[in-house]
mmCIF file of C-alpha atoms and ligand atoms in Angstrom:
data_model
loop_
_atom_site.group_PDB
_atom_site.id
_atom_site.type_symbol
_atom_site.label_atom_id
_atom_site.label_comp_id
_atom_site.label_asym_id
_atom_site.label_seq_id
_atom_site.Cartn_x
_atom_site.Cartn_y
_atom_site.Cartn_z
ATOM 1 C CA MET A 1 1.748 -24.059 -24.374
ATOM 2 C CA ASN A 2 3.872 -24.666 -21.494
ATOM 3 C CA GLU A 3 3.916 -28.597 -19.691
ATOM 4 C CA ILE A 4 1.674 -27.839 -17.104
ATOM 5 C CA GLN A 5 -1.295 -27.524 -19.433
ATOM 6 C CA SER A 6 -0.106 -30.018 -22.020
ATOM 7 C CA THR A 7 0.615 -32.489 -19.012
ATOM 8 C CA LEU A 8 -3.313 -32.334 -18.133
ATOM 9 C CA LEU A 9 -5.017 -32.030 -21.442
ATOM 10 C CA ALA A 10 -3.115 -35.485 -22.266
ATOM 11 C CA LEU A 11 -4.496 -36.804 -19.335
ATOM 12 C CA LEU A 12 -8.050 -35.695 -19.069
ATOM 13 C CA PRO A 13 -10.551 -38.560 -20.856
ATOM 14 C CA PRO A 14 -10.872 -38.054 -24.095
ATOM 15 C CA ASN A 15 -14.008 -37.850 -24.930
ATOM 16 C CA ARG A 16 -14.472 -34.142 -24.965
ATOM 17 C CA LYS A 17 -17.650 -31.289 -25.994
ATOM 18 C CA ASN A 18 -17.027 -27.557 -26.542
ATOM 19 C CA THR A 19 -19.130 -25.988 -24.411
ATOM 20 C CA SER A 20 -20.687 -21.866 -23.478
ATOM 21 C CA GLY A 21 -17.668 -19.744 -22.166
ATOM 22 C CA GLY A 22 -14.960 -21.317 -23.657
ATOM 23 C CA TRP A 23 -15.043 -24.301 -21.882
ATOM 24 C CA VAL A 24 -14.331 -27.852 -22.920
ATOM 25 C CA SER A 25 -16.444 -30.513 -21.342
ATOM 26 C CA PHE A 26 -15.428 -34.335 -20.498
ATOM 27 C CA ASN A 27 -16.648 -36.753 -17.582
ATOM 28 C CA ALA A 28 -15.000 -35.174 -14.628
ATOM 29 C CA VAL A 29 -12.058 -37.281 -12.611
ATOM 30 C CA CYS A 30 -12.971 -35.864 -9.435
ATOM 31 C CA CYS A 31 -16.030 -36.696 -7.810
ATOM 32 C CA HIS A 32 -15.516 -40.581 -6.637
ATOM 33 C CA HIS A 33 -12.578 -39.561 -5.298
ATOM 34 C CA ARG A 34 -14.985 -37.354 -2.963
ATOM 35 C CA GLY A 35 -17.737 -39.668 -2.388
ATOM 36 C CA GLU A 36 -19.890 -38.783 -5.077
ATOM 37 C CA LYS A 37 -21.013 -40.595 -7.302
ATOM 38 C CA PRO A 38 -18.718 -40.943 -10.578
ATOM 39 C CA ASP A 39 -19.809 -38.526 -13.078
ATOM 40 C CA SER A 40 -21.017 -40.101 -16.543
ATOM 41 C CA ARG A 41 -22.451 -36.518 -18.233
ATOM 42 C CA LYS A 42 -19.485 -34.324 -18.648
ATOM 43 C CA ARG A 43 -19.936 -31.915 -15.820
ATOM 44 C CA GLY A 44 -16.211 -31.753 -15.901
ATOM 45 C CA GLY A 45 -14.799 -28.162 -17.828
ATOM 46 C CA ILE A 46 -11.616 -26.828 -18.131
ATOM 47 C CA LYS A 47 -10.684 -23.416 -19.333
ATOM 48 C CA THR A 48 -7.690 -22.304 -20.597
ATOM 49 C CA ASP A 49 -6.094 -18.826 -21.253
ATOM 50 C CA GLY A 50 -2.863 -19.030 -22.458
ATOM 51 C CA ASP A 51 -0.697 -20.758 -20.180
ATOM 52 C CA ALA A 52 -2.947 -20.867 -17.185
ATOM 53 C CA TRP A 53 -6.366 -22.750 -16.827
ATOM 54 C CA THR A 54 -8.967 -23.419 -14.569
ATOM 55 C CA TYR A 55 -10.180 -26.973 -13.948
ATOM 56 C CA HIS A 56 -14.298 -27.246 -13.052
ATOM 57 C CA CYS A 57 -16.436 -29.974 -11.967
ATOM 58 C CA PHE A 58 -20.067 -28.871 -11.962
ATOM 59 C CA ASN A 59 -21.447 -32.181 -10.503
ATOM 60 C CA CYS A 60 -19.068 -32.513 -7.239
ATOM 61 C CA GLY A 61 -17.496 -28.911 -7.226
ATOM 62 C CA PHE A 62 -14.225 -28.891 -7.654
ATOM 63 C CA LYS A 63 -11.712 -26.418 -8.044
ATOM 64 C CA ALA A 64 -8.110 -26.636 -9.521
ATOM 65 C CA GLY A 65 -5.741 -24.493 -12.015
ATOM 66 C CA TRP A 66 -3.038 -23.470 -12.369
ATOM 67 C CA SER A 67 -1.370 -20.057 -13.766
ATOM 68 C CA PRO A 68 2.186 -19.031 -14.741
ATOM 69 C CA GLY A 69 4.146 -17.498 -11.486
ATOM 70 C CA LYS A 70 1.864 -19.591 -9.364
ATOM 71 C CA LEU A 71 2.854 -23.235 -7.301
ATOM 72 C CA LEU A 72 0.973 -25.950 -7.851
ATOM 73 C CA SER A 73 -1.814 -25.879 -4.994
ATOM 74 C CA SER A 74 -2.997 -28.822 -3.361
ATOM 75 C CA ASN A 75 -5.837 -29.368 -5.099
ATOM 76 C CA THR A 76 -3.701 -28.970 -8.681
ATOM 77 C CA LYS A 77 -1.895 -31.962 -7.621
ATOM 78 C CA GLN A 78 -4.947 -33.833 -6.293
ATOM 79 C CA LEU A 79 -6.037 -33.592 -9.835
ATOM 80 C CA PHE A 80 -3.646 -34.819 -11.324
ATOM 81 C CA LYS A 81 -3.199 -37.100 -9.081
ATOM 82 C CA TRP A 82 -6.981 -38.503 -10.302
ATOM 83 C CA ALA A 83 -6.280 -37.644 -13.698
ATOM 84 C CA GLY A 84 -3.532 -40.467 -13.415
ATOM 85 C CA LEU A 85 -0.342 -39.076 -12.740
ATOM 86 C CA GLY A 86 2.559 -40.548 -10.209
ATOM 87 C CA ASP A 87 3.969 -38.664 -7.835
ATOM 88 C CA THR A 88 7.108 -38.417 -9.596
ATOM 89 C CA ASP A 89 5.957 -36.662 -12.438
ATOM 90 C CA ILE A 90 3.705 -34.680 -10.108
ATOM 91 C CA GLY A 91 6.701 -33.354 -8.336
ATOM 92 C CA LYS A 92 8.639 -32.371 -11.725
ATOM 93 C CA LEU A 93 5.667 -30.829 -12.644
ATOM 94 C CA GLY A 94 5.510 -28.630 -9.427
ATOM 95 C CA LEU A 95 9.719 -28.112 -10.132
ATOM 96 C CA VAL A 96 8.587 -25.763 -13.392
ATOM 97 C CA ALA A 97 6.144 -24.566 -12.270
ATOM 98 C CA LEU A 98 8.453 -23.229 -9.386
ATOM 99 C CA LYS A 99 10.900 -22.078 -12.431
ATOM 100 C CA TYR A 100 7.993 -20.351 -13.921
ATOM 101 C CA GLN A 101 7.895 -18.382 -10.556
ATOM 102 C CA GLU A 102 11.382 -17.475 -10.457
ATOM 103 C CA ASN A 103 11.888 -16.367 -14.420
ATOM 104 C CA MET A 104 8.530 -14.274 -13.875
ATOM 105 C CA PRO A 105 9.139 -10.380 -13.737
ATOM 106 C CA ARG A 106 8.098 -9.162 -10.537
ATOM 107 C CA PRO A 107 6.849 -5.562 -11.157
ATOM 108 C CA ASP A 108 5.813 -5.453 -7.150
ATOM 109 C CA LYS A 109 9.389 -6.376 -6.427
ATOM 110 C CA VAL A 110 11.326 -3.565 -8.851
ATOM 111 C CA LEU A 111 12.773 -1.071 -6.199
ATOM 112 C CA ASN A 112 12.069 2.490 -7.348
ATOM 113 C CA PHE A 113 14.631 4.565 -6.073
ATOM 114 C CA ASP A 114 15.124 7.289 -9.070
ATOM 115 C CA LEU A 115 13.502 9.964 -8.612
ATOM 116 C CA LYS A 116 13.082 13.095 -11.637
ATOM 117 C CA GLU A 117 13.753 16.428 -10.791
ATOM 118 C CA ILE A 118 10.549 18.264 -11.055
ATOM 119 C CA GLU A 119 9.048 22.065 -11.627
ATOM 120 C CA LEU A 120 6.482 23.304 -9.026
ATOM 121 C CA PRO A 121 4.186 25.448 -10.963
ATOM 122 C CA HIS A 122 5.109 28.744 -11.571
ATOM 123 C CA PRO A 123 5.510 30.955 -9.910
ATOM 124 C CA SER A 124 5.736 29.520 -6.704
ATOM 125 C CA LEU A 125 7.990 31.021 -3.833
ATOM 126 C CA SER A 126 8.336 29.999 -0.392
ATOM 127 C CA ILE A 127 5.657 31.685 1.589
ATOM 128 C CA VAL A 128 8.207 33.451 3.424
ATOM 129 C CA ASP A 129 9.967 34.457 0.367
ATOM 130 C CA TRP A 130 6.493 35.497 -0.498
ATOM 131 C CA LEU A 131 6.183 37.871 2.594
ATOM 132 C CA ASN A 132 9.631 39.457 2.157
ATOM 133 C CA THR A 133 8.877 41.052 -1.483
ATOM 134 C CA GLY A 134 6.461 43.298 0.494
ATOM 135 C CA LEU A 135 3.425 40.680 -1.153
ATOM 136 C CA ASP A 136 -0.026 41.566 0.184
ATOM 137 C CA ASP A 137 -2.158 39.324 -1.022
ATOM 138 C CA PRO A 138 -5.289 37.948 0.572
ATOM 139 C CA ASP A 139 -5.385 34.721 -0.745
ATOM 140 C CA LEU A 140 -1.623 34.400 0.774
ATOM 141 C CA VAL A 141 -2.835 35.639 3.548
ATOM 142 C CA ALA A 142 -5.867 32.814 3.621
ATOM 143 C CA VAL A 143 -2.986 30.370 3.144
ATOM 144 C CA VAL A 144 -0.421 31.542 5.902
ATOM 145 C CA GLU A 145 -4.631 31.263 8.288
ATOM 146 C CA TYR A 146 -5.347 28.137 7.373
ATOM 147 C CA LEU A 147 -1.705 27.028 7.923
ATOM 148 C CA LEU A 148 -2.280 28.320 11.766
ATOM 149 C CA GLY A 149 -5.267 27.308 11.880
ATOM 150 C CA ARG A 150 -4.325 23.579 11.489
ATOM 151 C CA GLY A 151 -1.766 23.793 14.047
ATOM 152 C CA MET A 152 1.398 23.894 12.483
ATOM 153 C CA GLU A 153 3.837 26.781 12.687
ATOM 154 C CA TRP A 154 5.908 28.443 9.740
ATOM 155 C CA ASN A 155 9.040 27.197 10.461
ATOM 156 C CA TRP A 156 8.390 23.467 10.825
ATOM 157 C CA TYR A 157 8.430 23.243 6.589
ATOM 158 C CA ASN A 158 9.655 25.165 3.643
ATOM 159 C CA TRP A 159 5.748 25.547 2.871
ATOM 160 C CA HIS A 160 5.315 27.659 -0.407
ATOM 161 C CA TRP A 161 2.926 29.456 -1.954
ATOM 162 C CA CYS A 162 1.639 29.498 -6.126
ATOM 163 C CA SER A 163 0.512 32.810 -7.599
ATOM 164 C CA ALA A 164 -0.528 31.143 -10.531
ATOM 165 C CA PRO A 165 -4.914 30.669 -11.086
ATOM 166 C CA GLY A 166 -5.993 27.191 -9.888
ATOM 167 C CA TYR A 167 -3.058 27.310 -7.561
ATOM 168 C CA ARG A 168 -3.182 30.589 -5.697
ATOM 169 C CA ASP A 169 -5.642 28.811 -2.920
ATOM 170 C CA ARG A 170 -3.763 26.239 -2.295
ATOM 171 C CA LEU A 171 -0.924 25.730 0.281
ATOM 172 C CA LEU A 172 1.683 24.280 -1.161
ATOM 173 C CA ILE A 173 3.853 21.172 -0.408
ATOM 174 C CA PRO A 174 7.311 20.775 -1.752
ATOM 175 C CA PHE A 175 8.646 16.940 -1.968
ATOM 176 C CA TYR A 176 12.066 16.694 -1.412
ATOM 177 C CA GLN A 177 14.641 13.906 -2.221
ATOM 178 C CA ASP A 178 17.944 14.821 -1.691
ATOM 179 C CA GLY A 179 18.282 18.328 -1.783
ATOM 180 C CA LYS A 180 15.673 17.783 -5.075
ATOM 181 C CA ILE A 181 12.235 18.928 -5.741
ATOM 182 C CA VAL A 182 10.476 15.360 -6.566
ATOM 183 C CA GLY A 183 6.863 16.522 -6.631
ATOM 184 C CA TYR A 184 4.112 18.163 -4.553
ATOM 185 C CA THR A 185 1.154 19.040 -3.080
ATOM 186 C CA GLY A 186 -1.421 21.939 -3.097
ATOM 187 C CA ARG A 187 -3.938 21.485 -0.345
ATOM 188 C CA LYS A 188 -7.115 23.450 -0.962
ATOM 189 C CA VAL A 189 -7.276 25.848 2.135
ATOM 190 C CA THR A 190 -11.087 27.264 0.850
ATOM 191 C CA GLU A 191 -13.812 24.589 -0.203
ATOM 192 C CA GLY A 192 -14.369 22.643 -3.268
ATOM 193 C CA LYS A 193 -12.633 19.835 -4.883
ATOM 194 C CA PRO A 194 -9.533 18.458 -5.298
ATOM 195 C CA LYS A 195 -8.743 18.958 -1.880
ATOM 196 C CA TYR A 196 -5.064 17.583 -3.294
ATOM 197 C CA LEU A 197 -3.524 18.858 -5.942
ATOM 198 C CA THR A 198 -0.912 16.109 -6.157
ATOM 199 C CA GLU A 199 2.417 15.479 -8.499
ATOM 200 C CA SER A 200 4.219 12.158 -6.831
ATOM 201 C CA GLN A 201 6.365 9.208 -7.941
ATOM 202 C CA SER A 202 5.943 6.009 -7.072
ATOM 203 C CA GLY A 203 8.586 4.775 -4.358
ATOM 204 C CA TYR A 204 8.874 8.432 -2.595
ATOM 205 C CA VAL A 205 9.008 8.749 1.166
ATOM 206 C CA PHE A 206 7.469 12.117 2.327
ATOM 207 C CA ASN A 207 10.173 14.015 4.880
ATOM 208 C CA LEU A 208 13.136 11.182 4.836
ATOM 209 C CA ASP A 209 15.820 14.125 4.502
ATOM 210 C CA ARG A 210 14.687 15.293 7.498
ATOM 211 C CA GLN A 211 15.425 12.164 9.065
ATOM 212 C CA ALA A 212 19.159 11.678 9.232
ATOM 213 C CA ARG A 213 19.831 13.069 12.782
ATOM 214 C CA ASP A 214 20.046 11.964 15.871
ATOM 215 C CA ARG A 215 16.621 10.682 16.706
ATOM 216 C CA GLN A 216 16.473 6.845 17.299
ATOM 217 C CA PHE A 217 13.762 6.292 15.498
ATOM 218 C CA VAL A 218 11.665 6.723 12.762
ATOM 219 C CA ILE A 219 7.584 7.341 12.925
ATOM 220 C CA VAL A 220 5.772 6.717 9.746
ATOM 221 C CA VAL A 221 2.475 8.317 9.384
ATOM 222 C CA GLU A 222 0.210 8.537 6.040
ATOM 223 C CA GLY A 223 -0.195 12.124 5.814
ATOM 224 C CA GLN A 224 2.296 15.060 4.737
ATOM 225 C CA PHE A 225 0.550 17.447 7.393
ATOM 226 C CA ASP A 226 0.803 14.132 10.337
ATOM 227 C CA ALA A 227 4.526 13.823 9.084
ATOM 228 C CA ILE A 228 5.178 17.924 9.097
ATOM 229 C CA ALA A 229 4.201 17.945 12.867
ATOM 230 C CA ILE A 230 5.923 15.607 14.470
ATOM 231 C CA ASP A 231 8.894 15.448 11.610
ATOM 232 C CA GLY A 232 8.088 12.575 10.833
ATOM 233 C CA VAL A 233 7.517 10.501 7.139
ATOM 234 C CA ALA A 234 4.794 9.810 5.317
ATOM 235 C CA ILE A 235 3.756 7.394 3.244
ATOM 236 C CA MET A 236 1.131 8.918 1.210
ATOM 237 C CA THR A 237 -1.322 6.403 1.803
ATOM 238 C CA ASN A 238 -1.909 3.217 4.172
ATOM 239 C CA GLU A 239 0.372 0.518 2.744
ATOM 240 C CA PRO A 240 3.970 0.887 1.396
ATOM 241 C CA ASN A 241 5.392 -0.470 -1.780
ATOM 242 C CA ASP A 242 8.068 -2.524 -1.636
ATOM 243 C CA THR A 243 10.248 0.569 -2.778
ATOM 244 C CA GLN A 244 9.464 2.832 0.735
ATOM 245 C CA VAL A 245 10.522 -0.430 3.044
ATOM 246 C CA ALA A 246 13.318 -0.313 1.337
ATOM 247 C CA ARG A 247 13.684 2.912 1.511
ATOM 248 C CA LEU A 248 12.672 2.843 5.751
ATOM 249 C CA GLN A 249 15.086 -0.144 6.006
ATOM 250 C CA ALA A 250 18.084 1.696 5.249
ATOM 251 C CA LEU A 251 17.562 4.168 7.885
ATOM 252 C CA GLY A 252 19.096 2.009 9.843
ATOM 253 C CA LYS A 253 16.751 3.179 12.559
ATOM 254 C CA GLU A 254 13.197 1.853 14.718
ATOM 255 C CA ILE A 255 10.429 2.580 12.962
ATOM 256 C CA ILE A 256 7.342 3.438 14.755
ATOM 257 C CA CYS A 257 3.881 3.169 12.487
ATOM 258 C CA VAL A 258 1.333 5.744 13.913
ATOM 259 C CA PRO A 259 -2.136 4.653 11.481
ATOM 260 C CA ASP A 260 -4.601 6.974 11.639
ATOM 261 C CA ARG A 261 -7.554 6.255 13.065
ATOM 262 C CA ASP A 262 -9.936 4.841 11.385
ATOM 263 C CA ARG A 263 -10.701 1.073 9.549
ATOM 264 C CA PRO A 264 -8.102 1.639 6.462
ATOM 265 C CA GLY A 265 -5.293 2.555 9.149
ATOM 266 C CA ALA A 266 -5.404 -0.890 10.209
ATOM 267 C CA LYS A 267 -3.631 -1.981 6.406
ATOM 268 C CA MET A 268 -0.699 0.078 7.490
ATOM 269 C CA LEU A 269 -0.432 -2.290 11.039
ATOM 270 C CA LYS A 270 0.083 -5.302 8.812
ATOM 271 C CA HIS A 271 3.411 -3.863 7.170
ATOM 272 C CA ALA A 272 4.362 -3.000 10.862
ATOM 273 C CA ILE A 273 4.067 -7.055 11.697
ATOM 274 C CA THR A 274 5.731 -7.962 8.535
ATOM 275 C CA ASN A 275 9.052 -5.723 8.581
ATOM 276 C CA GLU A 276 8.852 -6.396 12.320
ATOM 277 C CA TRP A 277 8.132 -2.757 13.314
ATOM 278 C CA SER A 278 6.956 -0.876 16.313
ATOM 279 C CA ALA A 279 3.539 0.588 16.340
ATOM 280 C CA SER A 280 1.514 2.988 18.325
ATOM 281 C CA LEU A 281 -2.079 3.993 19.045
ATOM 282 C CA PRO A 282 -2.170 5.891 22.276
ATOM 283 C CA PRO A 283 -5.376 7.017 23.654
ATOM 284 C CA TRP A 284 -5.892 10.205 22.174
ATOM 285 C CA GLU A 285 -9.294 11.269 22.550
ATOM 286 C CA ASP A 286 -11.962 9.830 20.646
ATOM 287 C CA ASP A 287 -12.265 13.144 17.440
ATOM 288 C CA VAL A 288 -8.696 13.079 17.319
ATOM 289 C CA LYS A 289 -8.102 11.569 14.047
ATOM 290 C CA ASP A 290 -5.071 11.353 12.985
ATOM 291 C CA VAL A 291 -1.149 12.594 14.030
ATOM 292 C CA ALA A 292 -1.867 16.400 13.092
ATOM 293 C CA ASP A 293 -5.065 16.567 15.104
ATOM 294 C CA ALA A 294 -2.876 15.635 17.951
ATOM 295 C CA VAL A 295 -0.371 18.095 17.760
ATOM 296 C CA LYS A 296 -3.139 20.756 16.676
ATOM 297 C CA ARG A 297 -5.170 19.921 20.574
ATOM 298 C CA TYR A 298 -1.660 18.310 22.383
ATOM 299 C CA GLY A 299 0.955 19.416 21.004
ATOM 300 C CA ARG A 300 4.229 18.414 19.741
ATOM 301 C CA LEU A 301 5.991 17.965 22.457
ATOM 302 C CA TYR A 302 3.048 15.398 24.209
ATOM 303 C CA THR A 303 2.179 14.093 20.758
ATOM 304 C CA LEU A 304 5.297 12.622 20.465
ATOM 305 C CA ALA A 305 5.783 11.715 24.475
ATOM 306 C CA THR A 306 2.218 9.637 24.142
ATOM 307 C CA ILE A 307 3.578 8.187 20.699
ATOM 308 C CA LEU A 308 6.584 6.811 22.442
ATOM 309 C CA HIS A 309 5.770 5.891 25.519
ATOM 310 C CA TYR A 310 2.219 3.447 24.111
ATOM 311 C CA ARG A 311 4.370 1.926 21.211
ATOM 312 C CA VAL A 312 4.674 -1.989 20.983
ATOM 313 C CA GLN A 313 6.268 -4.579 18.736
ATOM 314 C CA GLY A 314 5.442 -7.694 17.973
ATOM 315 C CA GLU A 315 2.617 -9.764 15.761
ATOM 316 C CA ILE A 316 0.846 -10.333 18.713
ATOM 317 C CA LYS A 317 0.431 -6.316 20.364
ATOM 318 C CA ILE A 318 0.102 -5.129 17.084
ATOM 319 C CA ASN A 319 -2.123 -7.128 16.093
ATOM 320 C CA LEU A 320 -4.376 -5.868 19.408
ATOM 321 C CA ILE A 321 -4.631 -2.067 18.144
ATOM 322 C CA LYS A 322 -5.407 -3.407 14.859
ATOM 323 C CA LYS A 323 -8.069 -4.465 16.082
ATOM 324 C CA LYS A 324 -8.841 -2.213 17.325
ATOM 325 C CA LEU A 325 -9.245 0.485 14.330
ATOM 326 C CA GLU A 326 -10.864 -2.584 12.372
ATOM 327 C CA ASN A 327 -13.552 -2.560 14.818
ATOM 328 C CA LEU A 328 -13.849 1.818 14.786
ATOM 329 C CA ASP A 329 -17.252 2.644 13.433
ATOM 330 C CA GLU A 330 -17.092 3.672 9.345
HETATM 331 ZN ZN1 LIG B 401 -15.855 -33.881 -9.670
#
């Protein structure tokens, strides 16, 4: 048992009983400090789980607690005070909590820059290579029609196709990093599920390889098609993880977030604020839901021009466009 918990247990009234659900109950120490009658019916309870504990008063409703990795909350400090601990000792416990926090492994802070090379499903070739073999396959034709139908061009990406069953009705998009393939997604071009078959690694940012060039900015979007449409990067979700953030920061360019035009899209803007990135929500028509739609409707150049023109910076301005997304219908 750690010092924080043992200190509290030593201070709480000794007359205790075990009650259902793992609570140990005693006369609460909080109520009379909060304008309620002192508890005489053992309405205070503490429940422990390893080093963590929760205090709950079923008389006045006061709650406090601590678990490894957390600092002492103001309620928790208050509880110690009411239980009879002096300020100096409370300060010492605060340091104990801080030490715990510093020594905790923080999985969300572990950066993963090592991406292993993976193989595409077999046999895969770029669509151009398939066509150059003279292959005339209706499924391959359907895949080409799909990509052109989405307003994409054959030379915007190294589109692939795999002739194996289970893949042949999909457009394969390989994920590259430092020239090697580290994942892929296969977008179904006909009705049916799953829409995407994806093999990806945590921390990967799609299309980052192509950002080392003269552009002063990098456009961050959610999906692969959005990224390909304007030659930006995709985080493939609406919230980047720490490794993705670190990869983007390392580019040393202006980062412009362009969220999907739906409510979850607002989450990306939170990260734009935290990381001091720009964000853009151009006034495209209402039925244009993402960058890929915009490129299909307006073309690549106009889409890019509006993204740049309408980009904003700073918490206040980004929060305004964040609200717009949050207020959209489901
Ligand atoms: Zn109470």
